[in-house]
Tab-separated table of C-alpha atoms in Angstrom:
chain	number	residue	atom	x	y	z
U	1	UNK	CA	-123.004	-29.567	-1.453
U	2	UNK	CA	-121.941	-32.865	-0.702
U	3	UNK	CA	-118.801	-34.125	0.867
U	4	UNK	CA	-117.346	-37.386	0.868
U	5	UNK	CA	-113.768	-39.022	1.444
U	6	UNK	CA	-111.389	-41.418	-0.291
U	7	UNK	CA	-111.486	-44.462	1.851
U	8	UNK	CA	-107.381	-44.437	3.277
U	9	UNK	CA	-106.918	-48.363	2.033
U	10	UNK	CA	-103.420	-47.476	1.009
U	11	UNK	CA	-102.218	-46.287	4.852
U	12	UNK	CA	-102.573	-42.859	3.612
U	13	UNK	CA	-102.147	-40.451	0.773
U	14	UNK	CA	-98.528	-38.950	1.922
U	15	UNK	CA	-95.560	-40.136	-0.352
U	16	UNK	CA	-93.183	-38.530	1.637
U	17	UNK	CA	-94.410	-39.681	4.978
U	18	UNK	CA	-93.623	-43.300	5.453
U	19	UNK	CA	-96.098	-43.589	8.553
U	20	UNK	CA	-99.123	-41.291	8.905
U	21	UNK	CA	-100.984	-43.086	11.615
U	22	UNK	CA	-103.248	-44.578	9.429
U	23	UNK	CA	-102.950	-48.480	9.839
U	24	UNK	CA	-103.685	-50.549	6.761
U	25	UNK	CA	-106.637	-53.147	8.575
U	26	UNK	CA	-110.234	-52.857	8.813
U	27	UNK	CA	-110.492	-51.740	12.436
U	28	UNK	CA	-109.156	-48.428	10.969
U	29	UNK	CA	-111.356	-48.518	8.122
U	30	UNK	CA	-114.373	-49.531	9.626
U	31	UNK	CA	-114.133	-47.031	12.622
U	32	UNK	CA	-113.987	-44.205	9.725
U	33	UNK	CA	-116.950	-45.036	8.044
U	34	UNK	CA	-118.852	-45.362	10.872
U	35	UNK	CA	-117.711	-42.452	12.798
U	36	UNK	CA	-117.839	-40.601	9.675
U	37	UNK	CA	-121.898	-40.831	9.420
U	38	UNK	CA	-122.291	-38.999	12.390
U	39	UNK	CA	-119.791	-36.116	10.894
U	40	UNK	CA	-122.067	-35.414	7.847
U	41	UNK	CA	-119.904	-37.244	4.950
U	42	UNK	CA	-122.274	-38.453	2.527
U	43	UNK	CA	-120.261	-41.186	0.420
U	44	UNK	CA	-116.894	-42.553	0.424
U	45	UNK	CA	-114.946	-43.975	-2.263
U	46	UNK	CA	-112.999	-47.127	-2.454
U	47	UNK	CA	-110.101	-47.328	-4.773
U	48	UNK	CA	-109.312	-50.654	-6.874
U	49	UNK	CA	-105.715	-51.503	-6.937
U	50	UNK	CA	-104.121	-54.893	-5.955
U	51	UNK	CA	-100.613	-52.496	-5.306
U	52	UNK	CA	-99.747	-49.912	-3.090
U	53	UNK	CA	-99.062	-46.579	-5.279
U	54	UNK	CA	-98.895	-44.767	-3.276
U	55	UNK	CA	-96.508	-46.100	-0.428
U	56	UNK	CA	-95.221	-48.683	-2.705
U	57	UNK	CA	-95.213	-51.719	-4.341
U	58	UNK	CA	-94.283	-53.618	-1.053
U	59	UNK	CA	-96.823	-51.607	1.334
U	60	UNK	CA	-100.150	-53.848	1.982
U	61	UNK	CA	-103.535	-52.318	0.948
U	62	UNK	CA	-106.430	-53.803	1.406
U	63	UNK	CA	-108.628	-54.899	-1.334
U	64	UNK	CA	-112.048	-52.967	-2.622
U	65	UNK	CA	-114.939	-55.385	-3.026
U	66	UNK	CA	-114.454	-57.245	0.102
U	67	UNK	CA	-114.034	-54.010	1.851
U	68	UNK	CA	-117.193	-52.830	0.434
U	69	UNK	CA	-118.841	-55.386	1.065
U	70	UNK	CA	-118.017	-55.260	5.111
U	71	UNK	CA	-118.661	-51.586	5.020
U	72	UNK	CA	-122.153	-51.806	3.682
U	73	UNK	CA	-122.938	-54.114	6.641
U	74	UNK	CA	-121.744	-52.099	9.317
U	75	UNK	CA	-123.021	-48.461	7.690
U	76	UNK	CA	-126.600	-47.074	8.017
U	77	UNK	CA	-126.671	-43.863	5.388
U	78	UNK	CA	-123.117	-43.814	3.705
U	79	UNK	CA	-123.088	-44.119	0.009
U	80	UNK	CA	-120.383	-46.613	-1.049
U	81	UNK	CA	-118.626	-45.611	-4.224
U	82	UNK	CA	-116.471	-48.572	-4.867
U	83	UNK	CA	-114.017	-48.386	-8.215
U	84	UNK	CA	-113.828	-51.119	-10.299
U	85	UNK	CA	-111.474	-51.388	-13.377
U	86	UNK	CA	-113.497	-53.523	-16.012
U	87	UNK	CA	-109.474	-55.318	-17.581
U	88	UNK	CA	-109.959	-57.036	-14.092
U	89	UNK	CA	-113.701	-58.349	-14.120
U	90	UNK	CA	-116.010	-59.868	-16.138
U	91	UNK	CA	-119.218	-58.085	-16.132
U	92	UNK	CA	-121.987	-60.330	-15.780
U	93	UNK	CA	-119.948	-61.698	-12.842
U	94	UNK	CA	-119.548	-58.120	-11.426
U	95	UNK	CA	-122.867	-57.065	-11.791
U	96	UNK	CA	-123.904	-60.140	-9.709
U	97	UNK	CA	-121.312	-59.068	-6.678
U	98	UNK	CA	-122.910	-55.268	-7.263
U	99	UNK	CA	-126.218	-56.276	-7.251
U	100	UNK	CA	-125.599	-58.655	-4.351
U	101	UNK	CA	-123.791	-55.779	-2.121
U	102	UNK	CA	-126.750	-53.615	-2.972
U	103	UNK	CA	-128.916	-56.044	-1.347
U	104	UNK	CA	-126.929	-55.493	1.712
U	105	UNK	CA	-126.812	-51.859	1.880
U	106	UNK	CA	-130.014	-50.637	-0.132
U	107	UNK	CA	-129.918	-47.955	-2.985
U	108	UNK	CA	-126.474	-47.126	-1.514
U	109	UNK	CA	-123.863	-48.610	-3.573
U	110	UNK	CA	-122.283	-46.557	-6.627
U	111	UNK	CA	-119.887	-47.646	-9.165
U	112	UNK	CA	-116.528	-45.651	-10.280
U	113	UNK	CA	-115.225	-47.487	-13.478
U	114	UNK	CA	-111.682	-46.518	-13.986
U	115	UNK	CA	-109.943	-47.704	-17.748
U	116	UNK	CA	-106.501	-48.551	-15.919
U	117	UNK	CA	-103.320	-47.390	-15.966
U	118	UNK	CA	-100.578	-49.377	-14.190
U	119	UNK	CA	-99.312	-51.872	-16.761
U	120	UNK	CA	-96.940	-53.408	-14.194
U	121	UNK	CA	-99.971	-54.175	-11.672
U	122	UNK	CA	-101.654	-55.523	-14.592
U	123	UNK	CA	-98.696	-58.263	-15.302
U	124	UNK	CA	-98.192	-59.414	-11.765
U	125	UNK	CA	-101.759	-60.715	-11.854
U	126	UNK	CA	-101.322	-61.978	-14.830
U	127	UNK	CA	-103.883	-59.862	-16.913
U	128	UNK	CA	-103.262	-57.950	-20.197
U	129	UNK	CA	-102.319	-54.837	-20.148
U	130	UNK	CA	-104.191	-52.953	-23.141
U	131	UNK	CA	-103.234	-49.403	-25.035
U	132	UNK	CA	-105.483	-45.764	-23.756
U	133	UNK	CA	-108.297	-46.237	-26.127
U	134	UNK	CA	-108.436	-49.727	-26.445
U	135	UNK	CA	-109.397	-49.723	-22.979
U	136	UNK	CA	-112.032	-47.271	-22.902
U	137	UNK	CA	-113.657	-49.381	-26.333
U	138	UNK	CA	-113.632	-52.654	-23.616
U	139	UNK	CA	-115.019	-50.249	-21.157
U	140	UNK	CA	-117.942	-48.743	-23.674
U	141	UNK	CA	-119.349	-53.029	-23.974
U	142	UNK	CA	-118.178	-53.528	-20.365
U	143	UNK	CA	-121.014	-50.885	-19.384
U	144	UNK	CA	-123.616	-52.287	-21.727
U	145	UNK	CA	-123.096	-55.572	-19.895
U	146	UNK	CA	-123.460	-54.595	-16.650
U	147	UNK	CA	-126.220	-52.148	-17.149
U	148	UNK	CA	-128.640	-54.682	-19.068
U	149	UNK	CA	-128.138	-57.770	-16.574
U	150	UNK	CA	-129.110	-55.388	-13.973
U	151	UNK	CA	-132.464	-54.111	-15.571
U	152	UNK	CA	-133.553	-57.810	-17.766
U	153	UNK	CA	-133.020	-61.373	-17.611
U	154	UNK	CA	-132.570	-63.656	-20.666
U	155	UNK	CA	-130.191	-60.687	-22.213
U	156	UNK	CA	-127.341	-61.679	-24.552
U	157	UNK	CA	-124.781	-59.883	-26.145
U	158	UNK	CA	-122.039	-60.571	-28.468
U	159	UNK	CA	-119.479	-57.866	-28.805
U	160	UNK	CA	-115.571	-57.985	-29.440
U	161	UNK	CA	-114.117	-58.151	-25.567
U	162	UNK	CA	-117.720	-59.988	-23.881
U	163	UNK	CA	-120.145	-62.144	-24.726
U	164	UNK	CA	-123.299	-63.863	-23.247
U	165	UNK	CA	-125.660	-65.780	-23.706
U	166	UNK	CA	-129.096	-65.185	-22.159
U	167	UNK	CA	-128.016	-64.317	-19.160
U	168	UNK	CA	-130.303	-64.606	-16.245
U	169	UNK	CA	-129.233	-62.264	-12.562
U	170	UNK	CA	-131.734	-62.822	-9.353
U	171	UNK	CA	-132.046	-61.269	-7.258
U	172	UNK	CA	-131.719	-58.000	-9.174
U	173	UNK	CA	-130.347	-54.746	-7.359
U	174	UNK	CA	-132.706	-53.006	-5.296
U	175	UNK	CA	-131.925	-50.162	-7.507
U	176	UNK	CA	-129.295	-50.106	-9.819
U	177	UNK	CA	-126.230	-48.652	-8.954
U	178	UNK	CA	-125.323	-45.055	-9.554
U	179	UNK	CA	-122.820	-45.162	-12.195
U	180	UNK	CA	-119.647	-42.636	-11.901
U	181	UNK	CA	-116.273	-42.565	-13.934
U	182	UNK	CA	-113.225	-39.691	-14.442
U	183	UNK	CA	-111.096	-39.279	-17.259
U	184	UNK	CA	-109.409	-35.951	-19.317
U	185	UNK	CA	-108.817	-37.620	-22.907
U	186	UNK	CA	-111.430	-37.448	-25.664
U	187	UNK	CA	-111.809	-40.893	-25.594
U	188	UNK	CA	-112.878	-40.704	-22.150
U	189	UNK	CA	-115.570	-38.029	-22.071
U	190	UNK	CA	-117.363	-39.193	-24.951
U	191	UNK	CA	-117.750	-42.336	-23.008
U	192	UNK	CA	-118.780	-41.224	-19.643
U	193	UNK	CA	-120.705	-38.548	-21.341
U	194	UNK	CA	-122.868	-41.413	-23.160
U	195	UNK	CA	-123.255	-44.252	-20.395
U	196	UNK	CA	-122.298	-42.724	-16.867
U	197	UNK	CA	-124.189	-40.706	-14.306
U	198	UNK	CA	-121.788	-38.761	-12.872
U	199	UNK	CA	-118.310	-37.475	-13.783
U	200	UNK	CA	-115.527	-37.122	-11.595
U	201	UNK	CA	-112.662	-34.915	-11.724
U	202	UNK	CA	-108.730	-34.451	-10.170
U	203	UNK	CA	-108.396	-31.347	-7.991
U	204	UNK	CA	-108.010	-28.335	-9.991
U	205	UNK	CA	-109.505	-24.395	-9.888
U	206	UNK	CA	-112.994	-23.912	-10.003
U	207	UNK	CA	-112.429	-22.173	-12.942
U	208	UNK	CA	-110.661	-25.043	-14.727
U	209	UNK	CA	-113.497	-27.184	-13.041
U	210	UNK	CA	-116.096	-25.288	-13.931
U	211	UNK	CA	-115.217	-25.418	-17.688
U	212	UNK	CA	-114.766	-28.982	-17.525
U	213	UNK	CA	-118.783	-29.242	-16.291
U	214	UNK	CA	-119.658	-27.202	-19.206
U	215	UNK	CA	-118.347	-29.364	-21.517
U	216	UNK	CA	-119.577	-32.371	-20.170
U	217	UNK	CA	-123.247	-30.571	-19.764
U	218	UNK	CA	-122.851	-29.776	-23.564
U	219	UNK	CA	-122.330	-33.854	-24.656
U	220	UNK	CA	-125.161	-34.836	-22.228
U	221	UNK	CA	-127.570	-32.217	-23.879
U	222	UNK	CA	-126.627	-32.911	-27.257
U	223	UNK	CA	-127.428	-36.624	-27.065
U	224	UNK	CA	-130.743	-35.978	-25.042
U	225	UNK	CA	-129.541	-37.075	-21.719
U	226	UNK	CA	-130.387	-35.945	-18.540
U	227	UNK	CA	-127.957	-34.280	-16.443
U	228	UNK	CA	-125.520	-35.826	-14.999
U	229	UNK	CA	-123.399	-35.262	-10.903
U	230	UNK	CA	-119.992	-33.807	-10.546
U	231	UNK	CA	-117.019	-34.580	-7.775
U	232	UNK	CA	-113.822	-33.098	-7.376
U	233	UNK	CA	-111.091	-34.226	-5.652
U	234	UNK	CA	-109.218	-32.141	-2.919
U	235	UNK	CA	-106.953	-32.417	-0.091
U	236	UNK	CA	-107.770	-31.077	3.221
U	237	UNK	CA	-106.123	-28.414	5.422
U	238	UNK	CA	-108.085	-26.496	7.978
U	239	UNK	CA	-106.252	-24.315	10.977
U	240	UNK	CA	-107.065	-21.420	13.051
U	241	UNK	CA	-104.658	-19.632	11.167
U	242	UNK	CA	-102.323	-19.162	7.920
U	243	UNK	CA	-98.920	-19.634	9.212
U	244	UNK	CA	-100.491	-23.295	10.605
U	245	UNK	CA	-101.534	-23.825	6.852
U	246	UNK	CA	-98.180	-22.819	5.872
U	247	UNK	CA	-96.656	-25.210	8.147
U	248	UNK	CA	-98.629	-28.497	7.325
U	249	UNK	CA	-98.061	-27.947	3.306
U	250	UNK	CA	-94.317	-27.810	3.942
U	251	UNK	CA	-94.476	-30.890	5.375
U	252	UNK	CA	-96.561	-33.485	3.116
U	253	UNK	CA	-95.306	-31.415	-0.362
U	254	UNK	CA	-91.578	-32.091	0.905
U	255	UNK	CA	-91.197	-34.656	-1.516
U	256	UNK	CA	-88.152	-36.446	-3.203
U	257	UNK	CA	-88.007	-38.011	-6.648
U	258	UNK	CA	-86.388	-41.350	-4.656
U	259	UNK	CA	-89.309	-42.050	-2.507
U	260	UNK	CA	-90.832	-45.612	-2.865
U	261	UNK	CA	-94.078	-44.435	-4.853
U	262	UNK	CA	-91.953	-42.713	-7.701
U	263	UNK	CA	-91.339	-45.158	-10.087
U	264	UNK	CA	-95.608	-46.133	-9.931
U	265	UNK	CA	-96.230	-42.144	-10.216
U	266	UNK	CA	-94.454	-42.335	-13.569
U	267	UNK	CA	-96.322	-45.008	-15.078
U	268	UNK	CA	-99.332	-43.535	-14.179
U	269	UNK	CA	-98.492	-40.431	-15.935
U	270	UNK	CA	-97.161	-42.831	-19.229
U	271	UNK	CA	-100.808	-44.451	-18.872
U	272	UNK	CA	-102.849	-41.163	-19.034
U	273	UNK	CA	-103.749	-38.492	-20.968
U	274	UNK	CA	-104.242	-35.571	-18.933
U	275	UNK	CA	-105.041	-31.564	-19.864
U	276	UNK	CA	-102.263	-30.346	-17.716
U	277	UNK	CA	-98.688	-31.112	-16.896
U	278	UNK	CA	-98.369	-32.192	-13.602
U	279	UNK	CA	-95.438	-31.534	-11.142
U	280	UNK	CA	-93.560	-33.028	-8.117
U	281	UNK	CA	-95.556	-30.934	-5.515
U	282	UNK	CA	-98.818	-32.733	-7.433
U	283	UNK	CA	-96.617	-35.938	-6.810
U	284	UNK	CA	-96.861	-35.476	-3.012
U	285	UNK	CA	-100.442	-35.666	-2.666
U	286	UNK	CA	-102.334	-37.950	-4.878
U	287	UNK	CA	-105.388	-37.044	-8.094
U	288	UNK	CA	-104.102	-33.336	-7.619
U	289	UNK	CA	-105.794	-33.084	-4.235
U	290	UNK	CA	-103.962	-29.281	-3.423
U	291	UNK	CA	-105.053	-27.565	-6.857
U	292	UNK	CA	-108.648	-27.753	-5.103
U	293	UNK	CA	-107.111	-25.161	-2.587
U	294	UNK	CA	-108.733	-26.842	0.002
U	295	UNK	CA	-106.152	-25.170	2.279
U	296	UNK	CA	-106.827	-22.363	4.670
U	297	UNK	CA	-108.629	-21.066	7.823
U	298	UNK	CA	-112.446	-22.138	8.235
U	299	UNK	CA	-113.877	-19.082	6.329
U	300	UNK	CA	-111.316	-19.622	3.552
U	301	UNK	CA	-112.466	-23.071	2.802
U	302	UNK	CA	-116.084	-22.072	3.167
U	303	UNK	CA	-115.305	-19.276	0.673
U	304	UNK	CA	-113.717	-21.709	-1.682
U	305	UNK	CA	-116.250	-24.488	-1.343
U	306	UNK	CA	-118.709	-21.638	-2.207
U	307	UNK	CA	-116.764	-20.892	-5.882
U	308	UNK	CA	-116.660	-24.556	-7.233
U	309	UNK	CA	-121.041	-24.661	-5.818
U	310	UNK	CA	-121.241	-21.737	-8.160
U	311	UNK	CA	-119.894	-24.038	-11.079
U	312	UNK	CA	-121.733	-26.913	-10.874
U	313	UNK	CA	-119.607	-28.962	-8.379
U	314	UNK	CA	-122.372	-31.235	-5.982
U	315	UNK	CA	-120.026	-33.053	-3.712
U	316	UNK	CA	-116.312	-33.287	-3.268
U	317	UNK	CA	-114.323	-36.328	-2.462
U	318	UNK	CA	-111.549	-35.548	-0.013
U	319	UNK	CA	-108.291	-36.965	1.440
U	320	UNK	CA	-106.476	-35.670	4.494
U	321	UNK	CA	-104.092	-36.877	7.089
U	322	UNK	CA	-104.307	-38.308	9.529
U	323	UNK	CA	-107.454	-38.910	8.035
U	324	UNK	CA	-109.867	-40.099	11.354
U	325	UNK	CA	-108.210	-36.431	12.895
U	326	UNK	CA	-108.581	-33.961	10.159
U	327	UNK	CA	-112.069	-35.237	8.583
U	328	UNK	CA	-113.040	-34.671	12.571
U	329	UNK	CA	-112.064	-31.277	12.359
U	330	UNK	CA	-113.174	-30.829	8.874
U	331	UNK	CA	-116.517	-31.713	9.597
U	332	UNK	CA	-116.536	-29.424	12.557
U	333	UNK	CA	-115.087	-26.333	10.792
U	334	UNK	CA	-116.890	-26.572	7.782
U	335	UNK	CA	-119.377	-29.338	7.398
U	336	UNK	CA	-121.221	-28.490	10.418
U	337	UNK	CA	-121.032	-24.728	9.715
U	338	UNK	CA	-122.423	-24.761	6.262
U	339	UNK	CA	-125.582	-27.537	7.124
């Protein structure tokens, strides 16, 4: 098992906290990565979003490919998952920024294409906001892009969203980057099931999780692919005891439907198609990090962890808060133990 960490480029995960100690600058983030090497996270993951939704509109965040791009410089071993949302990039352009970050941090940048969602983020950068499946059809040439200007030169295409015309990238990626993406609807999985590497998931049961895996094992073997790497998301809780657990979830789910990430929480949910309804407690803690039930004493979360490695799950992407503090004590309640 795996373990890696949503990169806090928001100034935290918390809707109902207004300040969680997590400053929005790249001393903070910087000082995670780094520190976080030396905990035993494998990978972290960048989110692409040009607004706050978490904090709100009007809360800074801090941009992904720049970020990434500093990160791989100062970072020996982490992998660098960096999302990238393909309504905001061409893709021979992007695959020459990829290929140019791998450079920098060998064989250790990954991709997580997300078709997006906020329509309102979309029209104050002046992009076009398209319908669910339309995007995931300019996603499907998006990937054939990107994945043939890494691997050829001279390569055109002509398709309805891109075209190019022999198309020449050097220096090429070291090796080309591992390709991830998440999504519930149809459209979705038979995408990521045909043309990504790995899939990865909002925190739920390993039982839900687990029969999400088969399905996606099913698609992969019936078009002759090989097999492909699953994430989940979770949020972090680890005390000595229960009653501590109790205490922390009372205080990040206390959440009211007038706090200034709201409004962006119900677009998202107008932009998706999800499995599941999803309620106000999910609300307080962003991609339904407490379904995971990442929540308990040290041997409860080793337990747990143990259930979704039975599954198929190889690495989980986390959030917690404070997030230097907790993925500290994470790593020394559970990481550490189960190396």
């Amino acid at each position: 098992m795996k373990f890696g960490y949503w990169m806090p480029i928001f100034g935290g995960w918390l809707r109902n906290v207004e300040d969680e100690q997590m400053p929005t600058d790249w001393s903070y983030v910087k000082q995670l990565a780094q520190r976080s090497e030396g905990w035993g996270y494998d990978l972290t993951l960048i989110a692409e979003l040009y607004l706050n939704d978490i904090k709100g509109t009007e809360a800074p965040s801090l941009e992904a490919w720049s970020t990434a791009a500093a990160l791989a410089a100062v970072t020996e071993q982490l992998e660098i998952m960096v999302a990238v949302r393909p309504t905001f990039h061409n893709p021979a352009l992007l695959a020459k920024q990829a290929a140019n970050i791998d450079l920098i941090a060998p064989g250790r940048l990954s991709l997580n294409v997300v078709s997006s969602w906020w329509r309102d983020e979309a029209t104050k950068y002046g992009l076009h906001f398209e319908q669910h499946d339309d995007r995931y059809a300019r996603t499907r040439e998006w990937l054939d892009v990107v994945k043939n200007v890494w691997t050829q030169d001279h390569f055109s295409y002509e398709g309805k969203y891109y075209q190019v015309a022999d198309n020449i990238l050097q220096p090429k990626p070291v090796k080309a980057p591992f390709l991830y993406a998440g999504g519930e609807s149809e459209a979705a999985k038979d995408l990521i099931s045909t043309q990504c590497d790995g899939y990865v998931m909002h925190g739920d049961s390993p039982e839900l999780i687990g029969a999400r895996i088969a399905d996606m094992r099913r698609r992969r073997e019936q078009k002759g692919l090989p097999p492909m790497k699953f994430g989940v998301a979770g949020y972090s809780i680890v005390r000595n005891t229960e009653l501590e657990v109790k205490k922390e979830l009372d205080r990040i789910t206390n959440v009211q439907a007038s706090a200034s990430g709201y409004g962006n929480y119900q677009q998202w949910l107008a932009g998706t198609q999800l499995e599941q309804q999803v309620s106000l407690q999910d609300y307080s803690v962003s991609n339904r990090g407490l379904r995971t039930g990442l929540t308990g004493t040290p041997a409860q979360l080793q337990d747990r962890i143990g259930e979704f490695e039975k599954v198929g799950v190889d690495f989980f992407l986390l959030q917690a808060s404070p997030q230097l503090e907790e993925m500290e004590r994470f790593s020394e309640s559970v990481i550490q133990v189960l190396a």
